[in-house]
Coordinates of C-alpha atoms in Angstrom, one line a residue:
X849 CA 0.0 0.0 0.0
X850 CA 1.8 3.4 -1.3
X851 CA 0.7 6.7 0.3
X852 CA 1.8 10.3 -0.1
X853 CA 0.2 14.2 0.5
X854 CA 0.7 16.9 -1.3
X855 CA -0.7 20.7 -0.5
X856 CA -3.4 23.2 -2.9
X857 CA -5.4 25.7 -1.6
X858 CA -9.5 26.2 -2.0
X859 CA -10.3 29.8 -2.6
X860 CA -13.5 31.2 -1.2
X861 CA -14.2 34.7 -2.2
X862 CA -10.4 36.3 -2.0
X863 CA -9.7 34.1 1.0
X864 CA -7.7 30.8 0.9
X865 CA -7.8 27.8 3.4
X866 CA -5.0 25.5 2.7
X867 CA -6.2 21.8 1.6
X868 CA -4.2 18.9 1.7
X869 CA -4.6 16.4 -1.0
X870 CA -4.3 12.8 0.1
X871 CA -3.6 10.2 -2.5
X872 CA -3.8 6.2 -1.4
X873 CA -3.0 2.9 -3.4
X874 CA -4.7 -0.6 -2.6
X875 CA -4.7 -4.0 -3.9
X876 CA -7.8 -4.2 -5.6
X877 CA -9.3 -3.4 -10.0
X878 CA -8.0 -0.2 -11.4
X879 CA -10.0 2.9 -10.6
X880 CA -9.7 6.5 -9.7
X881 CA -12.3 8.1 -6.5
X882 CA -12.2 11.8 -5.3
X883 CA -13.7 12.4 -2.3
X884 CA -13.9 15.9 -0.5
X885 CA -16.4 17.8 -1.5
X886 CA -14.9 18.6 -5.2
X887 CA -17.6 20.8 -8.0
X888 CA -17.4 19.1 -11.5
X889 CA -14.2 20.9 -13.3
X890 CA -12.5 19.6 -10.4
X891 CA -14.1 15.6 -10.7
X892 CA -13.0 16.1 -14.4
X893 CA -9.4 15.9 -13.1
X894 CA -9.1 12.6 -12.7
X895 CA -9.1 12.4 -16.8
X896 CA -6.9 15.5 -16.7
X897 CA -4.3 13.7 -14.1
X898 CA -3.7 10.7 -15.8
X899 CA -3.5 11.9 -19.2
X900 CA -0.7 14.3 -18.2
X901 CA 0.8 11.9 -16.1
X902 CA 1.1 9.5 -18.8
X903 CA 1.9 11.9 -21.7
X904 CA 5.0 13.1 -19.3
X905 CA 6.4 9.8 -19.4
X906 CA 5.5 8.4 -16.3
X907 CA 3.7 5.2 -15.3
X908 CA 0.1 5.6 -14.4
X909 CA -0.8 2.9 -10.9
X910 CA -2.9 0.2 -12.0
X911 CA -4.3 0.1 -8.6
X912 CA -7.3 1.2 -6.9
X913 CA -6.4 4.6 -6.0
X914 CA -8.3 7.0 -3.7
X915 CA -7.8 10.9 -3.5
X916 CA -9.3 12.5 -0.6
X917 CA -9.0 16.3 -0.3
X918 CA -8.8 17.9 3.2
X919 CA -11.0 19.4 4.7
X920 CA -13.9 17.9 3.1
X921 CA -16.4 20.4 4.8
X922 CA -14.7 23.4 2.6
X923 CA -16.4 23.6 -0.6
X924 CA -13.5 22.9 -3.4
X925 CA -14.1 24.4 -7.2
X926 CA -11.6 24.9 -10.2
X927 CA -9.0 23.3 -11.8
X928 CA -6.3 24.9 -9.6
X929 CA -5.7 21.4 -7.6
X930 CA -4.5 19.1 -10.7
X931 CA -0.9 19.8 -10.0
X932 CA -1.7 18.6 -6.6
X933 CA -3.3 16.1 -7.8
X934 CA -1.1 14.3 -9.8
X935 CA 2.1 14.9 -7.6
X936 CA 0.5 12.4 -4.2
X937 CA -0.2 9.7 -6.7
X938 CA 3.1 9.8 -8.0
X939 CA 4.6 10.1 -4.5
X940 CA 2.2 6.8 -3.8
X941 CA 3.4 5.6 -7.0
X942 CA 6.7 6.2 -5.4
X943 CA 7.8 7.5 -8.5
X944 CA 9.3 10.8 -6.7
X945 CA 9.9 10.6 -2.7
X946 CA 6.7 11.4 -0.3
X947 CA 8.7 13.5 2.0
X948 CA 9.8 15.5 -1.0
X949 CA 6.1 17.3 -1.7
X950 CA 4.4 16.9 2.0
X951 CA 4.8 20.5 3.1
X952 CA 4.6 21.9 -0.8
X953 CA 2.2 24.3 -1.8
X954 CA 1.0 23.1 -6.0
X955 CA -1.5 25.4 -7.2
X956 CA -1.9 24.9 -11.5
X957 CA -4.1 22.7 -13.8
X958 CA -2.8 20.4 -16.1
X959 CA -3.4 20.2 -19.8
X960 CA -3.8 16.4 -21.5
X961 CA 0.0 16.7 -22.6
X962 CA 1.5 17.6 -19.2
X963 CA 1.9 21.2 -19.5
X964 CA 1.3 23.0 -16.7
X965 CA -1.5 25.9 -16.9
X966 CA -2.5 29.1 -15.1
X967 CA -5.8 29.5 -12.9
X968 CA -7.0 32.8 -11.4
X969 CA -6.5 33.8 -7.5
X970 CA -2.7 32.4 -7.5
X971 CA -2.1 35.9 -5.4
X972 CA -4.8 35.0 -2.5
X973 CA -4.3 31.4 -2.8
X974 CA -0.3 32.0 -2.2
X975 CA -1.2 34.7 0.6
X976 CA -2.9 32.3 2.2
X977 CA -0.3 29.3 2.0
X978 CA 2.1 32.1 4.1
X979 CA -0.4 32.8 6.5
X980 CA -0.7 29.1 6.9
X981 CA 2.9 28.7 7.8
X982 CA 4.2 27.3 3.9
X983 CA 7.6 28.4 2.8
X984 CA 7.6 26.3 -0.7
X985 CA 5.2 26.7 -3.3
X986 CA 4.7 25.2 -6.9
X987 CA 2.7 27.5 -9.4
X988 CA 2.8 28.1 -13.4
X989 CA 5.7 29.9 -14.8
X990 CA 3.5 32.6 -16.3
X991 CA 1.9 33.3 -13.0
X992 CA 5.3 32.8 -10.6
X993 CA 5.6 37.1 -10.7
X994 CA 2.3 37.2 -9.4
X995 CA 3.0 34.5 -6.9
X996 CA 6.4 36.0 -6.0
X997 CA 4.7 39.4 -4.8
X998 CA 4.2 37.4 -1.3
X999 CA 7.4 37.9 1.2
X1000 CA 9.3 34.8 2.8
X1001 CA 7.8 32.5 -0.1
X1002 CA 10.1 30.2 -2.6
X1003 CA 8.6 30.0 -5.3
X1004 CA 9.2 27.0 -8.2
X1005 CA 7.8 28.7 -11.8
X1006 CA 7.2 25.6 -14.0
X1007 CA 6.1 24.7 -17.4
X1008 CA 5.6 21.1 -17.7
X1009 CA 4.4 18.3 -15.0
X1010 CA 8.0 17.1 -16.6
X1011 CA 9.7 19.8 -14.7
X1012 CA 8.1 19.4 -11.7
X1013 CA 9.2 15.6 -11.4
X1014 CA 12.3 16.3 -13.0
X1015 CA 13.2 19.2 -10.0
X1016 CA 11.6 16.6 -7.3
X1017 CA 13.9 13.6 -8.2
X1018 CA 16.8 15.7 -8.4
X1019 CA 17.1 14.6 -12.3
X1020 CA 18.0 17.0 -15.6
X1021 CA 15.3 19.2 -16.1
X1022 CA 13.7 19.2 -19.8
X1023 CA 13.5 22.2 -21.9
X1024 CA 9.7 22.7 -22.9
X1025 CA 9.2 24.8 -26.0
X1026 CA 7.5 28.3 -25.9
X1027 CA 4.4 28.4 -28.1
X1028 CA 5.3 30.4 -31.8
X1029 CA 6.2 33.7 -31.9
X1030 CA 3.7 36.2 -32.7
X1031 CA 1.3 34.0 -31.7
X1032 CA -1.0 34.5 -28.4
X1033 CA 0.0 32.5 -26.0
X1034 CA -3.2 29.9 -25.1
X1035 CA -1.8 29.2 -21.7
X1036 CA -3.1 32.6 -20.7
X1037 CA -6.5 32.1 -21.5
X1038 CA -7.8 30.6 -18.7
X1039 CA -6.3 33.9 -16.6
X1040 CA -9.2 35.9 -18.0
X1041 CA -12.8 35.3 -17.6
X1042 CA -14.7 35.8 -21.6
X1043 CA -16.1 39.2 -20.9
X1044 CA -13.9 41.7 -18.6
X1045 CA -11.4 42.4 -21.0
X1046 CA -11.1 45.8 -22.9
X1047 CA -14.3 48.1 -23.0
X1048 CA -16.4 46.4 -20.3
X1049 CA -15.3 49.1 -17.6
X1050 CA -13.5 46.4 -15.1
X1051 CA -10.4 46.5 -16.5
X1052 CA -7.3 48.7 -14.9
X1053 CA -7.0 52.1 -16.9
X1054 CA -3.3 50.7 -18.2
X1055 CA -5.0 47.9 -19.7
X1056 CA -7.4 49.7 -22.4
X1057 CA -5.7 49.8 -25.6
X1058 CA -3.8 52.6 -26.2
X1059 CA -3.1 53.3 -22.8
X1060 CA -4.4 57.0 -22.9
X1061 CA -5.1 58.4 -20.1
X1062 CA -7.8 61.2 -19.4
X1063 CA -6.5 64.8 -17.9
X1064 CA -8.8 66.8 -15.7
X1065 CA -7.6 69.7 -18.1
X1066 CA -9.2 68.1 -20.3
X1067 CA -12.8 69.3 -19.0
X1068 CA -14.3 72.8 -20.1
X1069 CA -15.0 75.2 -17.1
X1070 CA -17.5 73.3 -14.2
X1071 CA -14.6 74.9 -11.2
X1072 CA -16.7 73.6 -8.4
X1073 CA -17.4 70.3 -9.2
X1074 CA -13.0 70.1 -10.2
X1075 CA -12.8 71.5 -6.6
X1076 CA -15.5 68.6 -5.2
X1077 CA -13.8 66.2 -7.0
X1078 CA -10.7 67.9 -5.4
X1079 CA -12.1 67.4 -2.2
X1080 CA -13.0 63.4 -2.6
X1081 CA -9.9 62.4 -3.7
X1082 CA -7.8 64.4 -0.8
X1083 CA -10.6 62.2 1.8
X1084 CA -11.8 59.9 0.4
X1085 CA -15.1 61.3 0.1
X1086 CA -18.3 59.8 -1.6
X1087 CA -19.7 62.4 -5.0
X1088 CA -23.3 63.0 -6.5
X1089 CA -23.0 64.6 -9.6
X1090 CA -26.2 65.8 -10.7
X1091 CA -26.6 67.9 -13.5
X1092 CA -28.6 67.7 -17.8
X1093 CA -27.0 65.7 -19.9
X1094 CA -23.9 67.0 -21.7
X1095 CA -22.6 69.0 -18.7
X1096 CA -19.4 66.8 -18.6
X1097 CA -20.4 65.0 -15.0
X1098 CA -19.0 61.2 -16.8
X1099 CA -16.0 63.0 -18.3
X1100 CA -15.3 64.4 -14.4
X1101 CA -15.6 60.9 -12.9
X1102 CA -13.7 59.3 -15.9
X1103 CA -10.5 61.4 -14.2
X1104 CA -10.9 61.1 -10.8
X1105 CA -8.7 57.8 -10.7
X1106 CA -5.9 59.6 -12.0
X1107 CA -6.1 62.4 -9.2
X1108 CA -5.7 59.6 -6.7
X1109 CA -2.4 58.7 -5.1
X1110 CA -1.1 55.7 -6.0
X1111 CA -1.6 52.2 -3.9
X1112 CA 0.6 51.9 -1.3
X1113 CA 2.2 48.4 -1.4
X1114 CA -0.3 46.3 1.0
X1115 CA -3.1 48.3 -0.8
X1116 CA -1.7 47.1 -4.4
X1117 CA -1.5 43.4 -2.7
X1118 CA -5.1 44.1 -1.9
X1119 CA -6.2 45.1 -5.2
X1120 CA -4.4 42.6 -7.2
X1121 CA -5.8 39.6 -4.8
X1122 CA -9.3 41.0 -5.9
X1123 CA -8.6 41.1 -9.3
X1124 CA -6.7 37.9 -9.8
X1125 CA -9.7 36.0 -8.3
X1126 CA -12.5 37.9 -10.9
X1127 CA -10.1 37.1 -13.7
X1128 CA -9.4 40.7 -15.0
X1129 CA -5.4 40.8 -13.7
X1130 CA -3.7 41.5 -17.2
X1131 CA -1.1 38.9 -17.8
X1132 CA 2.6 40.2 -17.3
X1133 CA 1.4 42.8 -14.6
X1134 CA 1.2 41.5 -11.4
X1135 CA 0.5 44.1 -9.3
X1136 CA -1.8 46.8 -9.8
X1137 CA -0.2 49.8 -8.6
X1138 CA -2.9 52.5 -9.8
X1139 CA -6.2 53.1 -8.0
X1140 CA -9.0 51.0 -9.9
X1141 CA -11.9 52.4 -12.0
X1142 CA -15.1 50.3 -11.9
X1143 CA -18.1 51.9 -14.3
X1144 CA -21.0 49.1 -14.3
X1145 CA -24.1 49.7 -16.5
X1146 CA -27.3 51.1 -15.1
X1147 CA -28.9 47.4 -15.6
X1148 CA -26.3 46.0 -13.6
X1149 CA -28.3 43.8 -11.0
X1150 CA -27.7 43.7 -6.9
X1151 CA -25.7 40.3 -7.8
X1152 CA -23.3 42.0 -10.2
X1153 CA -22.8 45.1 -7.7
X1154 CA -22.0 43.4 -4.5
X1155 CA -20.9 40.3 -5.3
X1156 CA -22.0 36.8 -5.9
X1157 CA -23.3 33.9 -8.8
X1158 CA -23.7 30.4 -8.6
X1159 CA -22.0 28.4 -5.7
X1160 CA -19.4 30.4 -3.8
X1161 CA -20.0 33.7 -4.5
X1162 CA -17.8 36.1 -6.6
X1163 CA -16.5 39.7 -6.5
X1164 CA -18.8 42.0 -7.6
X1165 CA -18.1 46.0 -9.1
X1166 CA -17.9 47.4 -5.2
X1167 CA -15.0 44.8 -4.6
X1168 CA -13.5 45.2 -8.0
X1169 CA -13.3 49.2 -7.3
X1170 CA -12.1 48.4 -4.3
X1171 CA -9.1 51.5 -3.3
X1172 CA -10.6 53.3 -6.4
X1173 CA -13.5 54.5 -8.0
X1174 CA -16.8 52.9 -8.5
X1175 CA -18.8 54.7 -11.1
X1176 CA -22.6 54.9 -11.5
X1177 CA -23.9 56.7 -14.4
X1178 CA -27.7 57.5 -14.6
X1179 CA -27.5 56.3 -11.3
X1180 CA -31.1 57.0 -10.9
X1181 CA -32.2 54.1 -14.0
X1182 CA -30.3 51.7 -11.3
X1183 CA -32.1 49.6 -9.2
X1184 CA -33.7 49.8 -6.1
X1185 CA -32.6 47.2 -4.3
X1186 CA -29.1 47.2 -6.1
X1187 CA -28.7 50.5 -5.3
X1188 CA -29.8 50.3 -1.2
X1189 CA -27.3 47.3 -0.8
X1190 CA -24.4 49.8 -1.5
X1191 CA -25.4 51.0 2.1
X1192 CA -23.5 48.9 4.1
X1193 CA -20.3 48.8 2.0
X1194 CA -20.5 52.2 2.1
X1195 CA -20.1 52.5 5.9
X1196 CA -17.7 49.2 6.7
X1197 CA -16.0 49.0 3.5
X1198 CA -16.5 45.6 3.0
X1199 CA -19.4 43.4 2.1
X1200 CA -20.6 40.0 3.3
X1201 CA -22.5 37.5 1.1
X1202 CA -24.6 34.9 2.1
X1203 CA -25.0 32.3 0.0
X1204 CA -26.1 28.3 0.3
X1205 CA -22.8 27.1 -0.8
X1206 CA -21.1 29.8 2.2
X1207 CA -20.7 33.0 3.5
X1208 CA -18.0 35.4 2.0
X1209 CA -16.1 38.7 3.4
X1210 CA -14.8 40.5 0.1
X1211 CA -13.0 43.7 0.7
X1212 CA -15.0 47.1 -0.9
X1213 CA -13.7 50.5 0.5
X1214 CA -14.3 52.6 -2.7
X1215 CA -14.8 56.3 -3.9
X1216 CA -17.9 56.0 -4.8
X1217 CA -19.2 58.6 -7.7
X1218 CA -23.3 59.2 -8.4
X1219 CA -24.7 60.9 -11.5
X1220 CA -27.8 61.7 -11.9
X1221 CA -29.9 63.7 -14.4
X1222 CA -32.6 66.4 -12.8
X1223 CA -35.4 64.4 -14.4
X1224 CA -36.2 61.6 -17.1
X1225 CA -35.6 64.7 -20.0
X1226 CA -32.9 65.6 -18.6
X1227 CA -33.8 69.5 -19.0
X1228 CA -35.5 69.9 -15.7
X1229 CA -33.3 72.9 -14.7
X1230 CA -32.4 74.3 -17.7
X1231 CA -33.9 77.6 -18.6
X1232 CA -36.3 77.8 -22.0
X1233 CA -35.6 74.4 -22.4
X1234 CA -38.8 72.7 -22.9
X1235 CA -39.1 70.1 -20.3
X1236 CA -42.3 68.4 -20.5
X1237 CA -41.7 66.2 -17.2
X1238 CA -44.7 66.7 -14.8
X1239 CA -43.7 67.4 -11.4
X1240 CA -45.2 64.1 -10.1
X1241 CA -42.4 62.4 -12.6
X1242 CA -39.3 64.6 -11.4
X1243 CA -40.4 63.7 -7.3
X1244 CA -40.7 60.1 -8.6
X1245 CA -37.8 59.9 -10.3
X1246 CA -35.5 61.8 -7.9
X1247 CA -36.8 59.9 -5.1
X1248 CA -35.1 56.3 -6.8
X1249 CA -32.1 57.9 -4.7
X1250 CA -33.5 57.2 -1.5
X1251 CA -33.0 59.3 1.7
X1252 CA -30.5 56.9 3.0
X1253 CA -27.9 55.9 0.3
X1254 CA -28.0 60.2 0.1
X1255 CA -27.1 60.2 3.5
X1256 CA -23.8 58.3 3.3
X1257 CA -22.7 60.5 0.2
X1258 CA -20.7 63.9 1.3
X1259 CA -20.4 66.1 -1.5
X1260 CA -23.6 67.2 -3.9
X1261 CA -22.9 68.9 -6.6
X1262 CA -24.7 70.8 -8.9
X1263 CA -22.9 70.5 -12.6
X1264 CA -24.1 73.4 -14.6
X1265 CA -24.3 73.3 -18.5
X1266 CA -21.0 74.8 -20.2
X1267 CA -21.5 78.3 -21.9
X1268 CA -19.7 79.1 -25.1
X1269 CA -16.7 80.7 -23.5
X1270 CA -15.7 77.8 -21.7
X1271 CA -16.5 75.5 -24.4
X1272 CA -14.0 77.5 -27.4
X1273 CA -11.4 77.4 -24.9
X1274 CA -11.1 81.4 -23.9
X1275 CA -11.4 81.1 -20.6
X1276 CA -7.9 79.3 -20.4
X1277 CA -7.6 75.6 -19.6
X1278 CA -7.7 74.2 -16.0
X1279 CA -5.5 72.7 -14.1
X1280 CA -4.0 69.5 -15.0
X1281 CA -4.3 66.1 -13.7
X1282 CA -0.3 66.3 -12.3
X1283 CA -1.0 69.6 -10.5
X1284 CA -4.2 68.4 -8.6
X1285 CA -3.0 65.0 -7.7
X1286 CA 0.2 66.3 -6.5
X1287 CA -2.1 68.8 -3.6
X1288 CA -4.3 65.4 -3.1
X1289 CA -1.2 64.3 -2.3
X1290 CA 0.3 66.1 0.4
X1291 CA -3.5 66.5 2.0
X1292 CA -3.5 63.0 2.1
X1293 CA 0.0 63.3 3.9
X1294 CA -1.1 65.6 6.3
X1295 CA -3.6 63.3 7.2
X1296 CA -1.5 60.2 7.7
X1297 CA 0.6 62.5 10.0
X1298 CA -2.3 63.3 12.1
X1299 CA -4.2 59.6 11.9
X1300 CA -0.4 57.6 12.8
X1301 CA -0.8 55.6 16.1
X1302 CA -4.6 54.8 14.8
X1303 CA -6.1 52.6 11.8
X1304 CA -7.4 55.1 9.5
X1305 CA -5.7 56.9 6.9
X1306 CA -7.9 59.0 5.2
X1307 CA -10.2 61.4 6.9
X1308 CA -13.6 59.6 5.4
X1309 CA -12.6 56.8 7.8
X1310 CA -12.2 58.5 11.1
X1311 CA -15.4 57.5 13.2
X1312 CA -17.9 60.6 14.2
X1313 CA -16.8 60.0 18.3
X1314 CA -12.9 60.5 17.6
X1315 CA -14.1 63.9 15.5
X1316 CA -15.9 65.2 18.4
X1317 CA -13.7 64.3 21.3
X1318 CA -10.1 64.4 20.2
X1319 CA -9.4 65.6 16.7
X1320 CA -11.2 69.0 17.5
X1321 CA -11.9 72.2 15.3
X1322 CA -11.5 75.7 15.8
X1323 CA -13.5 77.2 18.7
X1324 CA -17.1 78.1 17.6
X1325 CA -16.7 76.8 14.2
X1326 CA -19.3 74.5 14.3
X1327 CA -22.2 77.2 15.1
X1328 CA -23.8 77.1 11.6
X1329 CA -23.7 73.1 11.5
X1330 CA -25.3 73.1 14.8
X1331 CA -28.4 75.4 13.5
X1332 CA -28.3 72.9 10.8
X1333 CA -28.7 70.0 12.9
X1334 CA -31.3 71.8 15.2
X1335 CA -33.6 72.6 12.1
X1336 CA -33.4 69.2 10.8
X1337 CA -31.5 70.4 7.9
X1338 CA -28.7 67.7 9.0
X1339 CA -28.6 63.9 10.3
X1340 CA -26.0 62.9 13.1
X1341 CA -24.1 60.8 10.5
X1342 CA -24.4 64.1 8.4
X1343 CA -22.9 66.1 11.0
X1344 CA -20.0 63.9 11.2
X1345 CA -19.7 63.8 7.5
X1346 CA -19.6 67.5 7.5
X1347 CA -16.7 67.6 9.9
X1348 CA -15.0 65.0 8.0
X1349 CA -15.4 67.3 4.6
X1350 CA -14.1 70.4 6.9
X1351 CA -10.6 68.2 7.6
X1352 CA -10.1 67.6 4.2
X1353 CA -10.6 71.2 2.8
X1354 CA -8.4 72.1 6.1
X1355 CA -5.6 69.9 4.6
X1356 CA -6.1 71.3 1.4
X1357 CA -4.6 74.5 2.5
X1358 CA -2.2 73.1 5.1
X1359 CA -4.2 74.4 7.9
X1360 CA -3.4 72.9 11.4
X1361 CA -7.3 72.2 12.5
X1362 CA -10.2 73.5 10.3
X1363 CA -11.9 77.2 11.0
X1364 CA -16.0 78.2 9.8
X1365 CA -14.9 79.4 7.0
X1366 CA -13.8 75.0 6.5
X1367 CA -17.3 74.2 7.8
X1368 CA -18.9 76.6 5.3
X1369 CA -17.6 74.9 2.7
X1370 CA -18.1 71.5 4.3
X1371 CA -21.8 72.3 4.5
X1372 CA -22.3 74.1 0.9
X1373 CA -20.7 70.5 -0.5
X1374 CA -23.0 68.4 1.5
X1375 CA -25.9 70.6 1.4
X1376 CA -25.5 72.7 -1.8
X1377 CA -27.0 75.9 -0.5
X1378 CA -24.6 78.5 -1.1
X1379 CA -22.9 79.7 2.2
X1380 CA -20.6 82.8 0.8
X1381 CA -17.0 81.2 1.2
X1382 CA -14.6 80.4 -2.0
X1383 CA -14.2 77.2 -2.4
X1384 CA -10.0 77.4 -3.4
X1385 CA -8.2 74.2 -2.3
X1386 CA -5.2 77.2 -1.5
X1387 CA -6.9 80.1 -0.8
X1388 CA -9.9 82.5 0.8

């Protein structure tokens, strides 16, 4: 009787739980059982496993030979376990030594000839094989970059199931060919999932053809909404653009990405895990290292938004913009109930999914950008401009943002239509992207400085009770949000928002602690009635 273990990991969401695959060989007629809970691409290995196995020139057990993967309560699913696979019955085989692959991590499907293919979530699944207390893992060559992003890990890039025994036994390792040149390479193709490639609004802003990228000079007058969309990139701060169409709110929110600062390294690692498990990671770049831009359509349903799908649920858009910016245009033609379950994302920064097949934690703390016509015309506040839109139909359709979901938003801004001046360029271009980014970056700085020792980094995180008992404002300059609250003009979590804002636009202009003339503009942003203070990031 021959018996040997090898090590995969099952992914569930962007989280990995380390399995260990079993393989055992009786006496008895030739035949091939998996046991543990496996989904159907992964009972379709057992044809997979012994075609490779046989193809790389090894000698398939003519035994009755049982796999059994461990835990068998954990849901398993993919075809990321093959390599796995096929090493513990060889070690059972004792074709290449049992102690040699007992404490190795394999993650990789096979192909029928022995080549060694990528799988999504090689990121999470190797994250979690550290966590676990694995030093060793095994994964495709074209994904051992992405692998290699986790510290104190050795990691094996191979081609072939050929290498792998070859490296295990100590023998000369083959030379596999690379596919033709010019050629796609096929062994990527199971990276990306048909679908979230170019045009689809999921993938990074370096992976859209040309690699163009959108400047905020770009966009004809509208200087309070650049200075809102100023504001909620310095903190972090939650947009409603609302405005007729044509006034440039998408072409606003297109930019705001490249305002951002870039990911810090455990926010890249983040990121990437996310992405790597949805399948939209472009092959040969690893790590994303630029703030995400998710834009789903208006029929997007609640599934698609905040995660989920048949068996263990998926990332959805608020996971994919996770760090960045989630976009919803004609957010009012969303629905409902999608729309509502943004809540509690909105507030904890991640969302939980309950599902049969498990519950799953995925990461979503995003900048989250609303725009919304005035009415279904569109011309509800423009002057002379015929709109024929009872006022029953502009309540209704105003009202599919409900009270709530406004309530977590900070910054309302009225986009106004662009007059000819603006349009033919003589009233000068605006800023660039470069020049705003680089003051979003040292406000963001200022607040690090003031939020080290605590775990928040951006003043949209800060809870309302540290606002109000340690990180203080300027002596009565909180009188005008206090009427506002007395005449029900503000909600408690609107208060806090407001003094959240007020931070920000104090950082803006490297002010130690913000004044009234900070809550002014806090409150003209969250409010939109005009309060009589410039809104300058550097000046009164």
């Amino acid at each position: 009787m021959g018996f040997a273990r090898a090590c995969s990991v099952a992914l569930v969401g962007v989280e990995g739980v380390v399995v260990e695959v079993q393989a055992d060989l009786e006496p008895g007629v030739a035949a091939f059982t998996l046991v543990g809970l496996p989904d159907k691409s992964l009972v379709e290995s057992r044809d997979r496993v012994r075609a490779a196995v046989v193809n790389s020139g090894a000698e398939w057990p003519q035994k009755k030979l049982t796999v059994g993967l461990s835990p068998a309560s954990v849901p398993k699913s993919g075809s990321g376990f093959d390599l796995a696979v096929a090493c513990a019955v060889l070690g059972a085989a004792e074709r290449i030594d049992p102690a040699m692959i007992a404490d190795v991590v394999m993650i990789g499907e096979l192909g029928l000839d022995g080549r060694v293919r990528p799988v999504r979530g090689v990121l999470p699944a190797v994250l979690a094989a550290a966590e676990a207390g694995y030093e060793q893992v095994v994964v495709p060559e074209q994904t051992a970059g992405e692998a290699a992003l986790v510290p104190g890990i050795s990691v094996l890039g191979v081609r072939s199931l050929r290498q792998l025994i070859a490296v295990l036994c100590d023998e000369p390792v083959p030379d596999e060919p690379a596919d033709g040149e010019g050629r796609p390479d096929a062994m990527l193709a199971g990276l990306m999932i048909p679908g979230t490639g170019l045009g689809t609004g999921l993938a990074p802003a370096a992976a859209r053809g040309d690699g163009h990228r959108p400047d905020l000079a770009d966009v004809a007058g509208q200087l309070r909404p650049r200075q809102a969309l100023e504001v909620a990139a310095a903190g972090g701060h939650h947009l409603l653009l609302s405005g007729p169409p044509g006034a440039g709110k998408t072409m606003l929110a297109e930019r705001l990405s490249a305002v951002l600062p870039p990911l810090t390294r455990q926010e890249s690692v983040e990121v990437t895990a996310v992405h790597s498990v949805a399948g939209i990671l472009p092959p040969g770049e690893p790590l994303v290292s630029r703030a995400p831009y998710c834009a789903p359509h208006h029929s997007a349903t609640m599934q698609s938004l905040v995660g989920g799908g048949n068996g263990i649920p998926r990332p959805g858009a608020v996971s994919l913009a996770h760090r960045g910016v989630l976009f919803l245009d004609e957010a009012p033609e969303f629905p409902g109930k999608a729309l509502d379950a943004l809540r509690q994302p909105l507030e904890s920064g991640h969302v939980v999914v309950a599902r049969a097949a498990g519950v799953v934690r995925l990461p979503a703390r995003f900048l989250m950008v609303l725009a919304a016509n005035p009415c279904p015309c569109g011309r509800h506040t423009l002057t002379g401009a015929g709109c024929e839109c009872p006022p029953s139909v502009v309540r209704r359709y105003q009202a599919r943002l409900s009270g709530p979901l406004l309530d977590r938003v900070d910054l309302r801004v009225e986009v106004e239509p662009v007059d000819r001046a603006d349009l033919l360029g003589q009233g000068g271009r605006g800023e660039s992207t470069e020049v705003v980014a680089a003051r979003v970056r040292d406000a963001r700085a200022r607040a690090a400085e003031r939020l080290a020792g605590t775990p928040w980094t951006t003043n949209s995180e800060v809870p309302g009770h540290e606002l109000r008992t340690r990180l203080l404002v300027a002596p009565g300059a909180l009188a005008a949000a206090e009427r506002d609250l007395e005449r029900g003009m503000l909600t408690a979590r609107g208060l806090d928002r407001v003094l959240r804002v007020a931070w920000t636009v104090a950082d803006l202009r490297a002010a130690d602690r913000p004044d009234a003339s900070d809550v002014a503009v806090a409150l003209e942003l969250r409010t939109g009635i005009q309060r009589g203070v410039p809104m300058g990031a550097g000046e009164r």
